Amino acid sequence: MPAAKKNGQQTVWFQNPPVIVATATIVGAKEGQGPLGHTFDKVVEDGYYGEKTWERGERRMLAEVMQTAVSRANLQPQNIDFLLAGDLLNQIISANFTARDLGIPFIGLYGACSTMYESMALGAMLIDGGYAENVLVGVSSHNSTAERQYRYPTEQGVQRPLHAQWTVTGAAAAVLSRQGTGPVITHATIGKVIDLGQGDPNDMGAAMAPAAADTMARHLADTARQPEYYDLFVTGDLGVYGRELALQLMRQKGYDISTRFNDCGVMIFSPEQDAHAGGSGCACSGVVTCGYLLQEVRAGRLKRFFGLGTGALLSPVSTMQGETVPGIAHGVVIEGR
Amino acid sequence: MPAAKKNGQQTVWFQNPPVIVATATIVGAKEGQGPLGHTFDKVVEDGYYGEKTWERGERRMLAEVMQTAVSRANLQPQNIDFLLAGDLLNQIISANFTARDLGIPFIGLYGACSTMYESMALGAMLIDGGYAENVLVGVSSHNSTAERQYRYPTEQGVQRPLHAQWTVTGAAAAVLSRQGTGPVITHATIGKVIDLGQGDPNDMGAAMAPAAADTMARHLADTARQPEYYDLFVTGDLGVYGRELALQLMRQKGYDISTRFNDCGVMIFSPEQDAHAGGSGCACSGVVTCGYLLQEVRAGRLKRFFGLGTGALLSPVSTMQGETVPGIAHGVVIEGR
């Protein structure tokens, strides 16, 4: 078997690219009203989703997309070798409890908002490496559970700065398989934690943009490709300002991606929706990738894109202790087949 | 290439077993005074480890063991393909900030106290699968950072019930390599999240024992081996009562492992040390495995063992919302070579 990664590089390539055989998405009301509202499987108007707490509502969304994705793949949970999942809540409780209910061997991940792409990258390695036939990946986030955990009590109604982003309420799941039909994952680039000293926990786009640019540039260098090779570079949740900063950083690295660069956080809300700098959260890149982007690939309108999950490694404790907010970005290449 | 895992099984086997070429451990004062004190590389008397906060002290321990392990492997951080790490703190800040400082492509994990074995299992798959030459894995925990996050403000001095465990202060790291000399990882069994309805957040051993028994029994069934094949089954941090419960559950499943079963949480403290039911925390299985157990394997006194990291998927939020505490256990087979 040829080496799947060259020494000193961050990009692995898949000899037998794993297939994304099924996906599922759920979003909240605000996301349903956005420009991509029609691309999601289900829009839930009630933030509690019929449960007693927001946390249970979030978990119900995650469980539902996972069950839907498995069912669409014509599989049962017992046919899934590994579940790779995570979320933003402390101790990733949404993922843990969902894993319990599904009964699939579980690998818990924490990559902040990069977790969807972290799970796709790892899941693809487990399949191509010979350890799995089918892997289920998924993430969730919820505006109300995240805001009160990361920022202020919800009841306080704190005014948000204009550069703040809006945590997306929703969940996304995908089944990756060794065989089947659908878009394939051809490469994965695992990112480094990058910290340019940004310390404002409300400005996550600026915290993540250097990591996004680092992973994109590294991917292009590792693969000896030019930006034109891809129809699109799409980051998870840099938002309006983070996207601009990533573009500038890419120019400094010698790459102009301005004609082919978008961000799920920018795409998911319209400016009139008062989401300020755009969407964020694990579900932001999750639902846009498993919804709109993969639909475009399946329809042939998007041939090949490099998608990145972007994570602000933010913690209320570290912020209160005066630490900066480092960022990370993991990317995978998704191609139509 | 033959399949590295059979459908419906949870155990993968490695065609070219990755080698544990180097390890490093640091512990706090209490752990240093325990029966295994002489097996750790360094004992730190000061809980702050010279830093301003316990969190920074914990992080310093994690960074130090990682640097020591890499250096003992005669490598530089740039020779490491992936860093797989996690800890108990919200948003795994110990691992994130250490990953930033080391500059190694980073895959963040959360498996509660099972994280050391989760990272070894995944790291071995990434090497044997052809994606990495060298992988650095590591975990940390700290009694003072964990207690105040999971339970009560430290200043409150709450009396602990006798079935409670004591979170180990320390950090452990290992370098896994495709080539080299040292003990090897021949199999990994990824666990399911198991919940028998235990709801007391102070009784983590009971919460984790069913998962430990499930993974051990599953491993034996998958490999068609009898308990006698192993010199030792060793769990991460079931403690005195959890260990007893796991033994009983194994008997129910038809396996008697009573003559060859120990628990890192039981081993690390002596009864006189007032640690109640034993040690816990990511570092508990981390330092006992990377310290005592691997030293025994290198010395030939232990030929082959099945080690398991055990995680109580405990969260203050889920506990306050009336949820139970599910458990998970991931295991790897380590053999002397």
XYZ file of C-alpha atoms in Angstrom:
674
model
C 0.000 0.000 0.000
C 1.466 3.406 -0.876
C 1.793 5.898 1.964
C -1.424 7.847 2.367
C 0.452 10.878 3.646
C 3.923 12.206 2.954
C 6.184 12.990 5.885
C 5.982 16.592 6.994
C 2.661 17.163 5.253
C -0.729 17.587 6.836
C -2.831 16.206 4.005
C -3.805 12.572 3.646
C -5.266 11.182 0.438
C -7.610 8.278 0.091
C -6.813 5.453 -2.251
C -10.458 4.361 -2.171
C -12.308 7.587 -1.431
C -15.082 7.000 1.103
C -18.566 7.768 -0.185
C -21.033 10.085 1.543
C -24.013 7.819 0.961
C -26.599 9.700 3.014
C -27.050 12.910 4.973
C -29.731 14.532 7.116
C -30.271 18.008 8.552
C -32.562 19.754 11.008
C -32.523 23.454 11.840
C -34.329 25.917 14.065
C -36.816 28.573 13.039
C -34.330 31.363 12.324
C -32.187 29.114 10.128
C -35.325 27.955 8.342
C -36.148 31.561 7.471
C -32.676 32.146 6.011
C -31.585 31.951 2.372
C -30.848 28.214 2.656
C -34.064 27.370 4.508
C -35.406 25.277 1.622
C -32.294 23.072 1.587
C -32.773 21.585 5.058
C -34.773 18.432 5.694
C -36.735 19.851 8.577
C -37.325 23.182 10.272
C -38.281 23.073 13.951
C -40.202 26.117 15.130
C -40.048 25.257 18.848
C -36.591 25.794 20.373
C -37.336 23.093 22.933
C -38.412 20.660 20.201
C -41.115 19.409 22.560
C -38.638 18.608 25.363
C -38.281 19.973 28.884
C -34.951 21.700 28.317
C -33.048 23.220 25.405
C -30.308 20.651 25.990
C -32.800 17.828 25.503
C -34.199 19.593 22.460
C -30.733 19.803 20.934
C -30.139 16.144 21.679
C -33.421 15.184 20.053
C -32.351 16.996 16.897
C -29.026 15.164 16.854
C -30.628 11.771 17.435
C -33.169 12.423 14.695
C -30.676 13.395 11.989
C -28.537 10.391 12.861
C -31.453 8.006 12.637
C -32.594 9.613 9.389
C -29.141 9.414 7.811
C -28.758 5.734 8.770
C -32.198 4.950 7.449
C -31.558 6.802 4.176
C -28.403 4.745 3.754
C -30.651 1.649 4.007
C -28.745 0.575 7.098
C -29.467 -0.196 10.723
C -27.419 1.149 13.637
C -25.847 -2.288 14.046
C -24.388 -1.977 10.524
C -22.447 1.132 11.555
C -18.914 0.376 12.719
C -18.218 3.655 14.482
C -20.056 6.790 15.485
C -17.879 9.906 15.478
C -19.590 12.922 16.946
C -19.329 15.944 19.155
C -21.011 19.193 20.056
C -20.362 22.428 21.890
C -21.775 21.539 25.282
C -19.546 20.722 28.218
C -18.646 17.026 28.223
C -20.278 16.820 24.752
C -23.502 15.650 26.353
C -25.550 15.853 23.160
C -23.244 13.389 21.446
C -22.769 11.124 24.491
C -26.456 10.608 25.158
C -27.216 10.137 21.475
C -24.448 7.539 21.250
C -25.986 5.747 24.227
C -29.384 5.643 22.548
C -28.017 4.431 19.210
C -25.735 1.751 20.702
C -22.960 2.241 18.152
C -19.267 2.061 19.212
C -18.510 5.708 19.878
C -15.477 7.924 19.422
C -16.152 11.267 21.110
C -14.576 14.337 19.541
C -14.127 17.922 20.550
C -13.088 20.372 17.877
C -15.433 23.222 18.811
C -17.205 24.338 15.613
C -14.745 22.335 13.473
C -16.139 19.034 14.733
C -18.200 18.154 11.623
C -15.103 18.266 9.448
C -12.933 16.644 12.122
C -15.408 13.754 12.164
C -15.552 13.476 8.363
C -11.748 13.518 8.106
C -11.281 10.842 10.773
C -14.234 8.798 9.549
C -12.776 8.732 6.050
C -9.435 7.529 7.446
C -11.116 4.740 9.406
C -12.919 3.527 6.281
C -10.062 3.847 3.807
C -7.683 2.377 6.411
C -9.738 -0.812 6.521
C -11.268 -0.435 9.975
C -14.854 0.280 8.997
C -17.410 -0.379 6.322
C -19.763 2.388 7.474
C -19.158 5.333 9.776
C -21.811 7.695 11.109
C -20.690 11.268 11.781
C -22.675 14.127 13.191
C -22.815 17.304 15.223
C -25.304 19.624 16.833
C -25.456 23.103 18.298
C -28.254 25.189 19.759
C -28.328 28.923 20.182
C -29.910 28.819 23.619
C -27.722 26.059 25.079
C -24.532 27.588 23.702
C -25.259 31.191 24.653
C -25.924 30.424 28.273
C -22.948 28.137 28.573
C -20.399 30.289 26.772
C -21.632 33.810 27.417
C -24.436 35.139 29.601
C -27.575 33.803 31.263
C -30.221 33.839 28.558
C -32.624 35.823 30.734
C -30.117 38.658 30.953
C -30.744 39.657 27.333
C -27.258 41.062 26.801
C -26.837 43.250 23.735
C -24.507 41.562 21.278
C -21.700 43.468 19.562
C -22.015 43.796 15.785
C -18.995 41.572 15.169
C -20.553 38.761 17.206
C -21.996 35.725 15.445
C -25.182 33.800 16.025
C -24.876 30.166 17.119
C -26.882 28.063 14.690
C -29.588 25.825 16.124
C -29.588 22.512 14.323
C -27.995 19.157 13.751
C -26.440 17.349 10.812
C -25.358 13.777 10.195
C -23.783 11.829 7.377
C -23.093 8.173 6.686
C -19.703 7.512 5.108
C -19.283 4.136 3.433
C -16.622 2.139 1.691
C -19.046 1.432 -1.126
C -22.144 3.050 -2.579
C -23.051 6.054 -4.635
C -22.703 9.715 -3.846
C -20.067 12.410 -3.402
C -16.696 11.129 -2.218
C -14.043 12.407 0.181
C -10.703 12.345 -1.612
C -8.399 14.159 0.834
C -8.343 15.396 4.410
C -6.109 18.076 5.874
C -5.832 18.074 9.657
C -5.161 21.550 11.015
C -2.846 22.964 13.627
C -3.979 25.152 16.492
C -3.117 28.699 15.434
C -3.187 31.681 17.757
C -2.476 35.213 16.565
C -3.339 36.629 19.973
C -6.998 37.505 19.502
C -8.535 37.754 22.962
C -12.131 38.915 22.396
C -14.477 35.963 22.949
C -17.126 37.785 20.899
C -14.921 37.969 17.838
C -14.547 34.335 16.916
C -14.207 34.985 13.190
C -10.925 36.810 13.783
C -9.787 34.010 16.082
C -10.448 31.308 13.485
C -9.407 33.059 10.246
C -5.645 32.465 10.713
C -6.247 28.732 11.257
C -8.507 28.568 8.195
C -5.925 30.309 6.020
C -3.163 28.091 7.411
C -5.045 24.877 6.596
C -6.125 26.076 3.122
C -2.595 27.145 2.180
C -1.134 23.965 3.616
C -3.611 21.869 1.652
C -2.742 23.616 -1.607
C 0.982 23.232 -0.945
C 0.654 19.544 0.052
C -1.370 18.698 -3.046
C 0.572 21.022 -5.375
C -2.758 22.386 -6.564
C -3.757 25.913 -7.455
C -6.955 27.475 -6.102
C -8.536 27.166 -9.568
C -8.600 23.402 -9.129
C -11.557 23.845 -6.788
C -14.958 25.301 -7.578
C -15.189 26.538 -4.034
C -13.366 26.977 -0.758
C -15.916 27.071 2.001
C -15.206 27.660 5.676
C -17.475 26.726 8.541
C -18.253 29.862 10.470
C -15.801 32.684 9.990
C -18.632 35.153 9.446
C -18.368 38.384 7.465
C -15.256 39.770 9.128
C -13.422 36.498 9.580
C -13.992 35.653 5.911
C -12.457 38.982 4.886
C -9.474 38.395 7.165
C -8.951 34.866 5.808
C -8.945 36.242 2.251
C -6.252 38.756 3.214
C -4.151 36.124 4.952
C -4.423 33.863 1.900
C -3.204 36.740 -0.306
C -0.212 37.128 1.991
C 0.488 33.430 1.474
C 0.370 33.934 -2.292
C -3.107 32.581 -3.045
C -6.029 34.568 -4.436
C -9.227 32.672 -3.677
C -11.495 35.734 -3.768
C -13.564 34.485 -6.717
C -14.236 31.103 -5.115
C -14.493 31.544 -1.374
C -17.572 31.462 0.806
C -18.399 30.771 4.434
C -21.285 28.721 5.811
C -21.824 31.343 8.509
C -22.265 34.030 5.862
C -24.477 31.830 3.696
C -26.948 30.659 6.319
C -28.418 34.020 7.342
C -29.397 37.065 5.285
C -28.246 40.504 6.456
C -31.854 41.372 7.377
C -31.960 38.558 9.909
C -30.012 40.527 12.516
C -27.489 37.734 12.981
C -24.742 40.372 12.908
C -21.520 38.856 11.529
C -23.188 35.555 10.571
C -23.818 32.077 11.878
C -21.514 29.957 14.007
C -21.627 26.679 15.921
C -20.969 23.031 15.083
C -24.262 22.859 13.221
C -23.426 25.842 10.995
C -20.907 24.005 8.797
C -22.793 20.781 9.493
C -26.172 21.731 8.063
C -24.804 23.828 5.187
C -22.478 21.008 4.131
C -24.974 18.164 4.587
C -27.736 20.343 3.117
C -26.969 22.888 0.400
C -23.368 21.992 -0.504
C -23.864 18.264 -0.957
C -27.114 18.886 -2.828
C -25.178 21.074 -5.255
C -22.551 18.352 -5.679
C -25.180 15.662 -6.251
C -26.894 17.892 -8.820
C -23.598 18.410 -10.635
C -23.599 22.165 -10.130
C -20.592 21.932 -7.828
C -17.902 19.575 -9.046
C -15.324 19.696 -6.307
C -14.859 21.794 -3.186
C -12.513 22.113 -0.235
C -14.640 22.492 2.868
C -13.279 23.430 6.265
C -14.700 23.242 9.728
C -13.402 26.158 11.743
C -13.219 26.052 15.521
C -12.636 28.848 18.028
C -11.038 27.092 20.985
C -12.888 29.335 23.352
C -13.576 28.506 26.957
C -15.226 30.749 29.557
C -12.593 29.628 32.069
C -9.595 30.357 29.880
C -11.081 33.694 28.807
C -11.647 34.724 32.423
C -8.087 33.709 33.176
C -6.843 36.122 30.519
C -6.039 33.671 27.749
C -6.394 34.347 24.041
C -8.738 32.389 21.744
C -6.773 30.012 19.487
C -8.388 28.603 16.356
C -8.264 25.363 14.409
C -9.489 24.314 10.956
C -9.801 20.830 9.484
C -10.607 20.410 5.787
C -11.765 17.698 3.416
C -12.045 17.605 -0.359
C -15.483 16.537 -1.542
C -15.978 15.611 -5.194
C -18.995 14.602 -7.213
C -18.991 11.079 -8.607
C -5.149 -5.901 2.445
C -7.308 -8.108 4.672
C -10.104 -6.395 6.568
C -8.811 -5.067 9.876
C -12.187 -5.534 11.488
C -14.992 -7.992 10.891
C -18.489 -6.678 10.343
C -20.527 -6.502 13.508
C -17.473 -6.651 15.748
C -15.978 -3.849 17.785
C -12.370 -4.993 17.757
C -9.839 -4.002 15.119
C -6.517 -5.768 14.773
C -3.315 -4.293 13.471
C -1.431 -6.005 10.697
C 1.677 -4.039 11.621
C 1.211 -3.342 15.331
C 2.242 0.229 16.155
C 5.089 0.515 18.633
C 4.977 2.555 21.831
C 8.479 3.943 21.412
C 8.479 6.421 24.288
C 6.367 7.536 27.243
C 6.507 10.191 29.934
C 4.604 10.828 33.173
C 4.257 13.557 35.789
C 2.124 13.357 38.908
C 1.206 15.498 41.899
C 2.371 15.084 45.484
C -0.353 12.669 46.621
C 0.220 10.367 43.662
C 3.951 10.537 44.306
C 3.381 9.269 47.847
C 1.321 6.319 46.612
C 2.465 2.756 45.986
C 3.441 3.574 42.380
C 5.244 6.819 43.254
C 8.632 5.433 42.198
C 7.364 4.533 38.725
C 6.609 8.098 37.607
C 9.179 10.298 35.894
C 8.498 13.321 38.051
C 6.559 14.243 41.158
C 5.448 17.849 41.455
C 4.887 19.000 45.034
C 3.278 22.326 44.118
C -0.279 21.961 42.775
C 0.175 25.155 40.767
C 3.452 23.874 39.316
C 4.781 27.430 39.535
C 1.901 28.888 37.511
C -0.767 31.453 38.408
C -3.706 29.031 38.227
C -4.307 25.325 38.632
C -5.454 25.211 35.015
C -2.109 26.588 33.857
C -0.319 24.181 36.173
C -2.174 21.254 34.625
C -1.348 22.508 31.159
C 2.325 22.822 32.053
C 2.341 19.181 33.143
C 0.741 18.089 29.864
C 3.147 20.134 27.751
C 6.115 18.765 29.678
C 5.236 15.076 29.312
C 4.568 15.587 25.615
C 7.899 17.290 25.065
C 9.679 14.619 27.110
C 8.035 11.759 25.213
C 8.907 13.292 21.833
C 12.465 13.904 22.945
C 12.838 10.345 24.301
C 11.670 9.058 20.938
C 14.562 11.027 19.406
C 12.076 13.073 17.433
C 11.117 16.712 17.053
C 7.514 17.970 17.094
C 7.708 18.450 13.307
C 8.288 14.686 12.930
C 4.959 13.942 14.586
C 2.106 13.535 12.111
C -0.791 13.952 14.519
C -1.360 14.893 18.123
C -4.367 13.154 19.690
C -5.225 14.465 23.112
C -7.906 15.522 25.530
C -8.577 16.271 29.149
C -11.451 16.769 31.568
C -11.749 20.533 31.437
C -14.523 22.227 29.521
C -13.522 22.722 25.883
C -10.447 20.537 26.613
C -8.375 23.663 27.206
C -5.337 21.784 28.521
C -5.036 19.863 25.263
C -5.921 22.817 22.996
C -3.332 25.162 24.424
C -0.675 22.456 24.494
C -1.433 21.648 20.850
C -1.010 25.327 20.028
C 2.391 25.443 21.706
C 3.638 22.245 20.046
C 2.431 23.156 16.544
C 1.468 19.578 15.620
C -1.710 18.878 13.553
C -4.252 18.242 16.269
C -7.246 15.947 16.657
C -9.113 16.896 19.820
C -10.845 14.094 21.706
C -13.315 13.897 24.543
C -13.823 10.542 26.184
C -13.857 11.712 29.819
C -11.420 9.489 31.756
C -11.237 7.030 28.823
C -9.356 9.535 26.673
C -5.862 7.994 27.045
C -7.083 4.699 25.626
C -9.300 6.422 23.052
C -6.207 8.282 21.825
C -4.041 5.128 21.761
C -6.717 3.183 19.855
C -7.209 5.918 17.258
C -3.505 6.687 17.022
C -2.755 3.031 16.327
C -5.383 3.016 13.555
C -3.889 6.132 11.965
C -0.421 4.545 11.930
C -1.407 1.060 10.825
C -3.797 2.569 8.270
C -0.915 4.356 6.575
C -1.739 7.914 7.592
C 1.065 8.530 10.053
C 4.613 7.531 10.871
C 4.485 8.923 14.411
C 1.550 9.929 16.570
C 1.749 11.699 19.919
C -1.018 10.918 22.398
C -1.586 12.338 25.829
C -3.946 13.382 28.577
C -3.992 15.322 31.820
C -6.186 15.815 34.836
C -5.824 17.812 38.031
C -7.664 17.310 41.260
C -8.219 21.002 41.891
C -9.316 21.941 38.365
C -11.638 18.952 38.080
C -13.218 19.225 41.517
C -14.235 22.828 41.119
C -15.534 22.305 37.615
C -17.461 19.087 38.223
C -18.474 19.337 41.852
C -18.125 22.143 44.378
C -16.066 25.314 44.798
C -12.764 24.168 46.263
C -13.012 26.649 49.144
C -16.235 25.017 50.279
C -14.388 21.956 51.582
C -17.304 19.593 51.004
C -17.038 16.227 52.735
C -16.732 13.472 50.172
C -18.763 10.267 50.401
C -16.739 7.091 50.922
C -17.641 5.734 47.507
C -16.280 8.879 45.826
C -12.956 8.757 43.998
C -10.052 11.159 43.975
C -9.197 12.825 40.658
C -5.542 12.155 39.920
C -3.277 15.137 39.330
C -0.861 14.393 36.544
C -0.224 13.995 32.859
C 0.939 11.212 30.583
C 2.071 11.053 26.985
C 3.233 8.387 24.560
C 4.729 8.366 21.095
C 3.350 5.638 18.840
C 5.420 4.815 15.772
C 5.262 2.601 12.745
C 8.791 1.430 13.465
C 11.083 1.184 16.463
C 11.409 -0.899 19.576
C 9.108 -1.244 22.523
C 5.746 -2.686 23.466
C 3.233 -2.885 20.618
C -0.490 -2.322 20.279
C -1.993 -5.351 18.579
C -5.757 -4.728 18.906
C -8.182 -1.984 19.839
C -11.778 -2.368 20.971
C -13.901 0.767 20.734
C -16.640 0.814 23.329
C -20.305 1.656 23.295
C -21.934 4.103 25.675
C -23.617 1.949 28.316
C -26.096 3.255 30.857
C -27.597 1.065 33.556
C -29.337 4.034 35.137
C -26.800 5.071 37.758
C -27.553 8.680 38.676
C -25.166 9.544 41.521
C -22.379 11.773 40.178
C -20.211 10.765 43.153
C -20.353 7.094 42.245
C -18.524 7.002 38.967
C -17.175 3.499 39.428
C -20.693 2.083 39.317
C -21.449 4.222 36.275
C -18.424 2.937 34.349
C -18.321 -0.726 35.409
C -21.050 -1.874 32.972
C -19.205 -0.245 30.065
C -15.914 -1.812 31.144
C -17.489 -5.265 31.375
C -19.208 -4.774 28.034
C -15.972 -3.863 26.257
C -13.965 -6.654 27.926
C -16.545 -9.304 27.074
C -16.913 -7.957 23.551
C -13.153 -8.041 23.074
C -12.918 -11.652 24.210
C -15.803 -12.664 21.963
C -14.415 -10.787 18.943
C -10.977 -12.336 19.323
C -12.259 -15.769 20.398
C -9.826 -15.624 23.302
C -10.223 -16.790 26.868
C -9.267 -14.553 29.810
C -6.211 -16.745 30.430
C -4.701 -15.438 27.216
C -3.910 -12.193 29.056
C -1.669 -11.696 32.069
C -3.869 -8.835 33.144
C -7.065 -6.951 32.492
C -6.652 -3.453 33.809
C -9.309 -0.755 33.840
C -8.689 2.961 34.122
C -10.501 4.221 37.170
C -13.333 2.012 38.369
C -12.111 2.225 41.942
C -12.733 -0.383 44.629
C -16.484 -0.696 44.203
C -16.564 -0.331 40.434
C -13.916 -3.031 40.098
C -16.026 -5.394 42.187
C -19.093 -4.636 40.100
C -17.198 -5.193 36.854
C -16.017 -8.591 38.117
C -19.608 -9.574 38.869
C -20.853 -8.382 35.499
C -18.093 -10.348 33.784
C -19.142 -13.472 35.667
C -22.680 -12.933 34.410
C -21.275 -12.805 30.902
C -19.488 -16.103 31.503
C -15.947 -14.880 32.138
C -13.993 -15.234 35.365
C -11.185 -12.688 35.353
C -10.843 -12.493 39.141
C -7.257 -13.788 39.200
C -6.068 -11.281 36.606
C -7.986 -8.070 37.012
C -6.802 -4.800 38.447
C -7.729 -1.129 38.190
C -5.397 1.848 37.867
C -7.568 3.781 40.320
C -7.099 1.048 42.920
C -3.367 0.709 42.212
C -2.372 4.362 42.401
C -3.322 5.093 46.038
C -2.934 3.017 49.186
C -5.917 2.677 51.549
C -4.117 4.899 54.109
C -4.082 7.792 51.677
C -7.716 8.693 52.296
C -8.565 8.621 48.618
C -11.735 6.680 49.466
C -12.701 4.409 46.557
C -9.506 5.140 44.579
C -8.151 7.392 41.875
C -9.969 8.700 38.824
C -9.394 11.175 36.022
C -7.804 11.041 32.575
C -4.365 10.974 34.167
C -5.182 7.952 36.342
C -5.077 5.388 33.549
C -2.595 7.604 31.705
C 0.183 7.663 34.297
C -0.298 4.078 35.479
C -0.192 2.794 31.888
C 2.687 5.002 30.707
C 4.478 4.454 34.013
C 4.144 1.171 35.893
C 2.384 -1.026 33.311
C 4.653 -0.283 30.371
C 7.704 -0.582 32.604
C 6.528 -4.068 33.560
C 6.059 -4.953 29.907
C 9.490 -3.611 28.954
C 11.041 -5.588 31.803
C 9.333 -8.767 30.603
C 7.387 -9.243 33.834
C 4.126 -8.556 32.041
C 3.818 -10.229 28.666
C 0.471 -9.085 27.389
C -2.410 -7.114 28.866
C -5.773 -5.705 27.872
C -5.978 -2.160 29.193
C -9.135 -0.091 29.205
C -9.755 3.573 29.680
C -13.063 4.025 31.480
C -15.079 7.214 31.195
C -18.038 8.430 33.222
C -19.922 10.671 30.832
C -20.783 12.982 33.644
C -21.744 16.595 33.178
C -22.867 19.032 35.882
C -25.573 20.287 33.502
C -26.989 16.868 32.671
C -26.847 15.816 36.326
C -28.733 18.926 37.401
C -31.287 18.217 34.690
C -31.911 14.780 36.218
C -30.004 12.626 33.763
C -28.128 9.448 34.639
C -24.378 9.012 34.187
C -23.599 6.772 31.200
C -20.176 5.161 30.903
C -17.813 4.199 28.106
C -14.685 2.041 27.918
C -12.142 1.741 25.123
C -9.481 -0.967 25.270
C -6.195 -1.845 23.596
C -4.026 -4.939 23.767
C -0.420 -4.148 24.627
C 2.218 -6.849 24.167
C 5.907 -6.968 24.905
C 8.201 -7.358 21.918
